[in-house]
CSV table of N, CA and C in Angstrom, one decimal:
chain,number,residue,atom,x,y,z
A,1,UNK,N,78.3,89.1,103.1
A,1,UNK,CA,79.0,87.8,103.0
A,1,UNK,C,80.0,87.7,104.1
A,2,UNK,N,80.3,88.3,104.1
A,2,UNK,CA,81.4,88.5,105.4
A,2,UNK,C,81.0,88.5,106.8
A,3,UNK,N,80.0,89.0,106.9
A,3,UNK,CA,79.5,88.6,108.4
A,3,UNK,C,79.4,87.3,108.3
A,4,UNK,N,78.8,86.9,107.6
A,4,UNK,CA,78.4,85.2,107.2
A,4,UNK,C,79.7,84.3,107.6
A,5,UNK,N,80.5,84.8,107.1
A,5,UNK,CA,81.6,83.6,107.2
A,5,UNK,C,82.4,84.0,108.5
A,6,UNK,N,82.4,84.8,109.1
A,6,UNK,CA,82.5,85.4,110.4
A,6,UNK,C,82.2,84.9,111.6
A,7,UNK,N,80.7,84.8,110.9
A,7,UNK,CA,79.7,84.1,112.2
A,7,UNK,C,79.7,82.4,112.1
A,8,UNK,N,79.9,82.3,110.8
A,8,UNK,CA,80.0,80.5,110.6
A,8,UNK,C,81.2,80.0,110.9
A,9,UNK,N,82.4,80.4,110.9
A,9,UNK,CA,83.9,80.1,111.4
A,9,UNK,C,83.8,80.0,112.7
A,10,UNK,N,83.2,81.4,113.4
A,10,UNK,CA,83.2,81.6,114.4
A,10,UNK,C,82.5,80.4,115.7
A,11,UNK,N,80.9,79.8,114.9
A,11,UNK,CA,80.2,78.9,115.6
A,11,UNK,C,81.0,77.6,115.1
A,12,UNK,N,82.2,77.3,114.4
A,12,UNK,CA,82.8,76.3,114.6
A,12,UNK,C,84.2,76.6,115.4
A,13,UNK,N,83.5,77.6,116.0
A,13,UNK,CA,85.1,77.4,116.7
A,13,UNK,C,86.5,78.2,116.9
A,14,UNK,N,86.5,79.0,115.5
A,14,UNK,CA,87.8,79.3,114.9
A,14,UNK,C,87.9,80.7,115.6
A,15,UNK,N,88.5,81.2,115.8
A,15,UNK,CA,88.9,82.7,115.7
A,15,UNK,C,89.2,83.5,114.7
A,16,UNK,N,88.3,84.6,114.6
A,16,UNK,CA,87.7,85.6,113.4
A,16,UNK,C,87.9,86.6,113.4
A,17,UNK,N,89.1,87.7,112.7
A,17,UNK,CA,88.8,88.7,112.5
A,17,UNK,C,88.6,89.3,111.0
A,18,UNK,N,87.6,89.9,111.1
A,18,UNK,CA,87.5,90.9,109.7
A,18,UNK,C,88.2,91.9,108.9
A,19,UNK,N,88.6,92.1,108.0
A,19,UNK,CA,88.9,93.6,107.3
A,19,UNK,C,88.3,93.9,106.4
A,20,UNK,N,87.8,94.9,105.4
A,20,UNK,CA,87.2,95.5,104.7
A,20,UNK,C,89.1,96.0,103.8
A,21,UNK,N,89.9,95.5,103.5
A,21,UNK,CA,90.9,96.3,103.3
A,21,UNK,C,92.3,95.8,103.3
A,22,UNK,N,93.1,95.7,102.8
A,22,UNK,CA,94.6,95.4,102.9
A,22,UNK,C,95.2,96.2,103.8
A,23,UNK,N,95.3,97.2,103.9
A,23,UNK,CA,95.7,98.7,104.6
A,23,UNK,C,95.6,98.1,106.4
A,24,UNK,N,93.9,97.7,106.5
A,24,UNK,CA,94.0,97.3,108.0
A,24,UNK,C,94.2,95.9,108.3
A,25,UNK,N,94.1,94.7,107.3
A,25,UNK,CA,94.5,93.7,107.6
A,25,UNK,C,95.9,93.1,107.4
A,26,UNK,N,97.2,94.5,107.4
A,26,UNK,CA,98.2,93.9,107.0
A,26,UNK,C,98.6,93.4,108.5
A,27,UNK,N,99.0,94.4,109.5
A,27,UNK,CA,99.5,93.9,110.9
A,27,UNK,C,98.6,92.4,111.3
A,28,UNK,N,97.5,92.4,111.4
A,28,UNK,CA,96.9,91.1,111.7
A,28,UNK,C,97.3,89.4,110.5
A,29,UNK,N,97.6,90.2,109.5
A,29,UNK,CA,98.0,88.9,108.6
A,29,UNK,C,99.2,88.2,108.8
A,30,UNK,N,99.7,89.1,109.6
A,30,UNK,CA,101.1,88.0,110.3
A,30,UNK,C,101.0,87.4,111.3
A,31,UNK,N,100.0,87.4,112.3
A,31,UNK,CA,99.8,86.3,113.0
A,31,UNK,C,98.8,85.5,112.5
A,32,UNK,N,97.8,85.6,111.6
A,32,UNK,CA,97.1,84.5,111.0
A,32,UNK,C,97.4,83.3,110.8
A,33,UNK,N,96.5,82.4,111.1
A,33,UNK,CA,96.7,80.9,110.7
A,33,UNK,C,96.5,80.9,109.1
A,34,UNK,N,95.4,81.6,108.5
A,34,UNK,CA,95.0,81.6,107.2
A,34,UNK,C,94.1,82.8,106.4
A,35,UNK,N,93.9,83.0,105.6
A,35,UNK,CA,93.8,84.3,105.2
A,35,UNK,C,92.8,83.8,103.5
A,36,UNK,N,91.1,83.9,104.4
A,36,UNK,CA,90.3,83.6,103.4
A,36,UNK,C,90.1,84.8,102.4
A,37,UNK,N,89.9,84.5,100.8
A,37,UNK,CA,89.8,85.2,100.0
A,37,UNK,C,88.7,85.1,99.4
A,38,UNK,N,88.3,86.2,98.5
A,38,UNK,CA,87.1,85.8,97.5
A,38,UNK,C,87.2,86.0,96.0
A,39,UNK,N,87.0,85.7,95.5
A,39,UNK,CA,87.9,86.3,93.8
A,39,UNK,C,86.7,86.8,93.5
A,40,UNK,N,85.6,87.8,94.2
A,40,UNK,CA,84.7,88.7,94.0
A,40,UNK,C,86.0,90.3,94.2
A,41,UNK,N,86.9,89.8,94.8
A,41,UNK,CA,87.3,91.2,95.1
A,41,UNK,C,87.9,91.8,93.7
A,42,UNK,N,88.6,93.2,93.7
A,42,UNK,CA,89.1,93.9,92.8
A,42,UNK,C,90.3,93.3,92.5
A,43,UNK,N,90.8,92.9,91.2
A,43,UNK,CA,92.0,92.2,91.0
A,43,UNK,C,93.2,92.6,91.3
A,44,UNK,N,93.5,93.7,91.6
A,44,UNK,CA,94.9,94.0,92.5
A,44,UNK,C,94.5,93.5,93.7
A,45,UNK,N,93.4,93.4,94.7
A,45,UNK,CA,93.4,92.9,96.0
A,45,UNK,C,93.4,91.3,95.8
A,46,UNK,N,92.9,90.7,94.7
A,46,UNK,CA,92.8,89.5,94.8
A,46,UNK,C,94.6,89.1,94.7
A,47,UNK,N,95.1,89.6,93.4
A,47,UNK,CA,96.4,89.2,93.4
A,47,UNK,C,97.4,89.5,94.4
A,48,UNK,N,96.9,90.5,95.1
A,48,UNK,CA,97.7,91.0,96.4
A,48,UNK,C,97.6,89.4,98.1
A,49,UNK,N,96.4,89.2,97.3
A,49,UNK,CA,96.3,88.2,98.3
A,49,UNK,C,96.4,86.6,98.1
A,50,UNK,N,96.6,86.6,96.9
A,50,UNK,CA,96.8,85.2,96.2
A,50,UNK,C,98.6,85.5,96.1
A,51,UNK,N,98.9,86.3,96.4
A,51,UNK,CA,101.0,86.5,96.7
A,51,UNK,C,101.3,86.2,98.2
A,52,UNK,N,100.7,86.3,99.0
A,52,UNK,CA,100.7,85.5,99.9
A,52,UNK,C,101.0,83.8,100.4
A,53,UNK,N,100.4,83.3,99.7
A,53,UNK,CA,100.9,82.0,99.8
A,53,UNK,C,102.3,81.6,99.1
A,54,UNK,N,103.1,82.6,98.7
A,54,UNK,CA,104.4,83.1,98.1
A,54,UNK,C,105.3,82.8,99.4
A,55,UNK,N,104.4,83.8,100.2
A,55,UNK,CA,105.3,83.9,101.5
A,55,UNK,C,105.1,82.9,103.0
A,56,UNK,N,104.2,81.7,102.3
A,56,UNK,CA,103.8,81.0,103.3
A,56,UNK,C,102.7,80.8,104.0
A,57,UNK,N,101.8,81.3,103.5
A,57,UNK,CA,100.6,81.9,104.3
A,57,UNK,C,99.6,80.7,103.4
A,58,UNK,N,98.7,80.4,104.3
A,58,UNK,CA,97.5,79.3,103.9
A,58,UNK,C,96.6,80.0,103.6
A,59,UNK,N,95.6,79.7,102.5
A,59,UNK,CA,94.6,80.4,102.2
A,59,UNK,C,93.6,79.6,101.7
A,60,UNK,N,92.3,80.2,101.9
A,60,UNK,CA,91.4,79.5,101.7
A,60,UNK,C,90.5,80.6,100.6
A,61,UNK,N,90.4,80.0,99.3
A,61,UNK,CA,89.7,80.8,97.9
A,61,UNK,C,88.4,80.5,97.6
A,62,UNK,N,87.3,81.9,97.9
A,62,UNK,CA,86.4,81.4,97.7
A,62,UNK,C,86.0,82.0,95.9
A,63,UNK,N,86.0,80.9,94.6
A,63,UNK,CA,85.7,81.0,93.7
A,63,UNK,C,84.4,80.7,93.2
A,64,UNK,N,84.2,81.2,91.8
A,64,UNK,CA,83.2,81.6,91.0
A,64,UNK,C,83.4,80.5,90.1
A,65,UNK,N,84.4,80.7,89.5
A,65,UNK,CA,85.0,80.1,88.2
A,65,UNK,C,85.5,78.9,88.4
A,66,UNK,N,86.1,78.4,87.4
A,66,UNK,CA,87.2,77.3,87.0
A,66,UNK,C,88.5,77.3,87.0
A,67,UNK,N,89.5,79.2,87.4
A,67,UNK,CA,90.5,79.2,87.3
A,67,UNK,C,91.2,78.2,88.4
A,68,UNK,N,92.8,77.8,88.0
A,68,UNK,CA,93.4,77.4,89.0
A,68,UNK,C,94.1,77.8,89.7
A,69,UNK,N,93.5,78.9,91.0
A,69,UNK,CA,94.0,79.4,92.2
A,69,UNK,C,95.2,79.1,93.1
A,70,UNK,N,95.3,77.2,93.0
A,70,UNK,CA,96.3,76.7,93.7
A,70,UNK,C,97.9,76.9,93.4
A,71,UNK,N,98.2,77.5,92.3
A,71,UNK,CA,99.2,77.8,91.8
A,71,UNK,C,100.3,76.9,91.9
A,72,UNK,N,101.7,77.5,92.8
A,72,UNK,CA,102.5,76.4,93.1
A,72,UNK,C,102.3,75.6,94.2
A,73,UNK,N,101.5,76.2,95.3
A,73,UNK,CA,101.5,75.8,96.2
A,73,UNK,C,100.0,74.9,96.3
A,74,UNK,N,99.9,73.8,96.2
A,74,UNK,CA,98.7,73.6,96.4
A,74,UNK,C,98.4,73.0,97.7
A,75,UNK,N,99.4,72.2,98.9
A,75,UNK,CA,99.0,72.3,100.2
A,75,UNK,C,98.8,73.3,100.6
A,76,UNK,N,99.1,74.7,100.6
A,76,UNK,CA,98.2,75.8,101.2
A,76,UNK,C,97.9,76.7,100.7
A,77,UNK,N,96.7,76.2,100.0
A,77,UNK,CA,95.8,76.6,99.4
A,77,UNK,C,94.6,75.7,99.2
A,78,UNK,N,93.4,76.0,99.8
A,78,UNK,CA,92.2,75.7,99.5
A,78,UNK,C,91.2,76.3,98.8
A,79,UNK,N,90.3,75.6,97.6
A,79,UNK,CA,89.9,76.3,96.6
A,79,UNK,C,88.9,75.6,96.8
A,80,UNK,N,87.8,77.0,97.3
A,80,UNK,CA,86.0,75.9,97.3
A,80,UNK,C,85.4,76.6,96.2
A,81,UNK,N,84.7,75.7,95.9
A,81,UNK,CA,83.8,76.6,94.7
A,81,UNK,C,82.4,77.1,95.2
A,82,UNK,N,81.9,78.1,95.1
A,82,UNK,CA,80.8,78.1,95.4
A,82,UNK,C,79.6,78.2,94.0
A,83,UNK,N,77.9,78.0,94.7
A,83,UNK,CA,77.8,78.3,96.1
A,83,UNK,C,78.5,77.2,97.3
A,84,UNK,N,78.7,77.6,98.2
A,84,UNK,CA,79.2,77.0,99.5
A,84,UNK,C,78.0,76.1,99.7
A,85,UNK,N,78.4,75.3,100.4
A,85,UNK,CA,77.5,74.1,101.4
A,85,UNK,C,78.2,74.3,102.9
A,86,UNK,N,76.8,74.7,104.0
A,86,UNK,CA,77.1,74.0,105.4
A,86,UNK,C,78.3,74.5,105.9
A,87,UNK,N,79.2,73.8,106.1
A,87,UNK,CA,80.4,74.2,107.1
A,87,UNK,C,81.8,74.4,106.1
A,88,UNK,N,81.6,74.0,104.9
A,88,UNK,CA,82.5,73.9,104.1
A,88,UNK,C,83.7,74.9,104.7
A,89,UNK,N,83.7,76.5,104.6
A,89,UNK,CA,84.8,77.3,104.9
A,89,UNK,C,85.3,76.5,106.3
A,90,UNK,N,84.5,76.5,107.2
A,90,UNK,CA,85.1,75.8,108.1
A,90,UNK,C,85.9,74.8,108.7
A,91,UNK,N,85.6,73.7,107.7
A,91,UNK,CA,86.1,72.6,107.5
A,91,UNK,C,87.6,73.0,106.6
A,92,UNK,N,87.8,73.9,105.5
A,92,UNK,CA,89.0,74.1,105.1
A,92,UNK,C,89.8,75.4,105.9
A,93,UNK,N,89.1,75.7,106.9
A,93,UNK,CA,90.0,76.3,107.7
A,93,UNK,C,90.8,75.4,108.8
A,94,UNK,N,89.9,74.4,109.0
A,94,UNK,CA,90.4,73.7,109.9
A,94,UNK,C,91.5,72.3,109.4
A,95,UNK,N,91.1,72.3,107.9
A,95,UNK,CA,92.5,71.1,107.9
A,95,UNK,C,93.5,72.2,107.0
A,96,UNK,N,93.4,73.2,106.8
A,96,UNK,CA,94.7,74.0,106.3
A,96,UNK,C,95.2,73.9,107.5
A,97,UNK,N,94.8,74.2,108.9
A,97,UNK,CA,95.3,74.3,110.2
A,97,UNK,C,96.3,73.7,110.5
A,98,UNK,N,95.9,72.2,110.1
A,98,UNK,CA,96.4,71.0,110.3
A,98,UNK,C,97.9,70.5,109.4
A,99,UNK,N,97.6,71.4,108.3
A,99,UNK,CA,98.6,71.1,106.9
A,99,UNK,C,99.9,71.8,107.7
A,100,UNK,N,101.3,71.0,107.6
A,100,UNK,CA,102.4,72.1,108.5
A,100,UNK,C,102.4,73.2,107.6
């Protein structure tokens, strides 16, 4: 799934990098524009990454469920539900971009 949204960000445009890991995505998460999640991950990494928009950071959640992700912040934070349609990640990469 990750190449997937890699390669579909990528063919709209965006600039893409991957991690497998908190460890190697921490230096690159400070210059990010946004920092997509999956709530497939292990729940210390999800909650690790859903504390982030704590400190300002835009995110884009890709959910299973019903929970509500958006917490306090709900201009930066986008919550798609999947399955996904088409461009969708890309489209909320691009107006989180937009959000100051």
């Amino acid at each position: 799934m990750l190449r997937s949204i890699s390669f579909a960000l990528k063919t709209h445009g965006q600039a893409v990098q991957q991690f497998n890991d908190w460890t190697m995505a921490a230096e690159a998460i400070s210059r990010a524009d946004c920092v997509i999640l999956d709530t497939c991950l292990p729940a210390a990494d999800l909650t690790a990454g859903l504390s982030l928009a704590n400190h300002g950071m835009k995110l884009v959640v890709l959910a299973e469920d019903d929970k509500d992700y958006g917490g306090g912040n709900p201009q930066g934070i986008c919550v798609l539900s999947k399955p996904l349609n088409g461009p969708d990640i890309a489209n909320a990469v691009s107006a989180l971009r937009k959000t100051p």
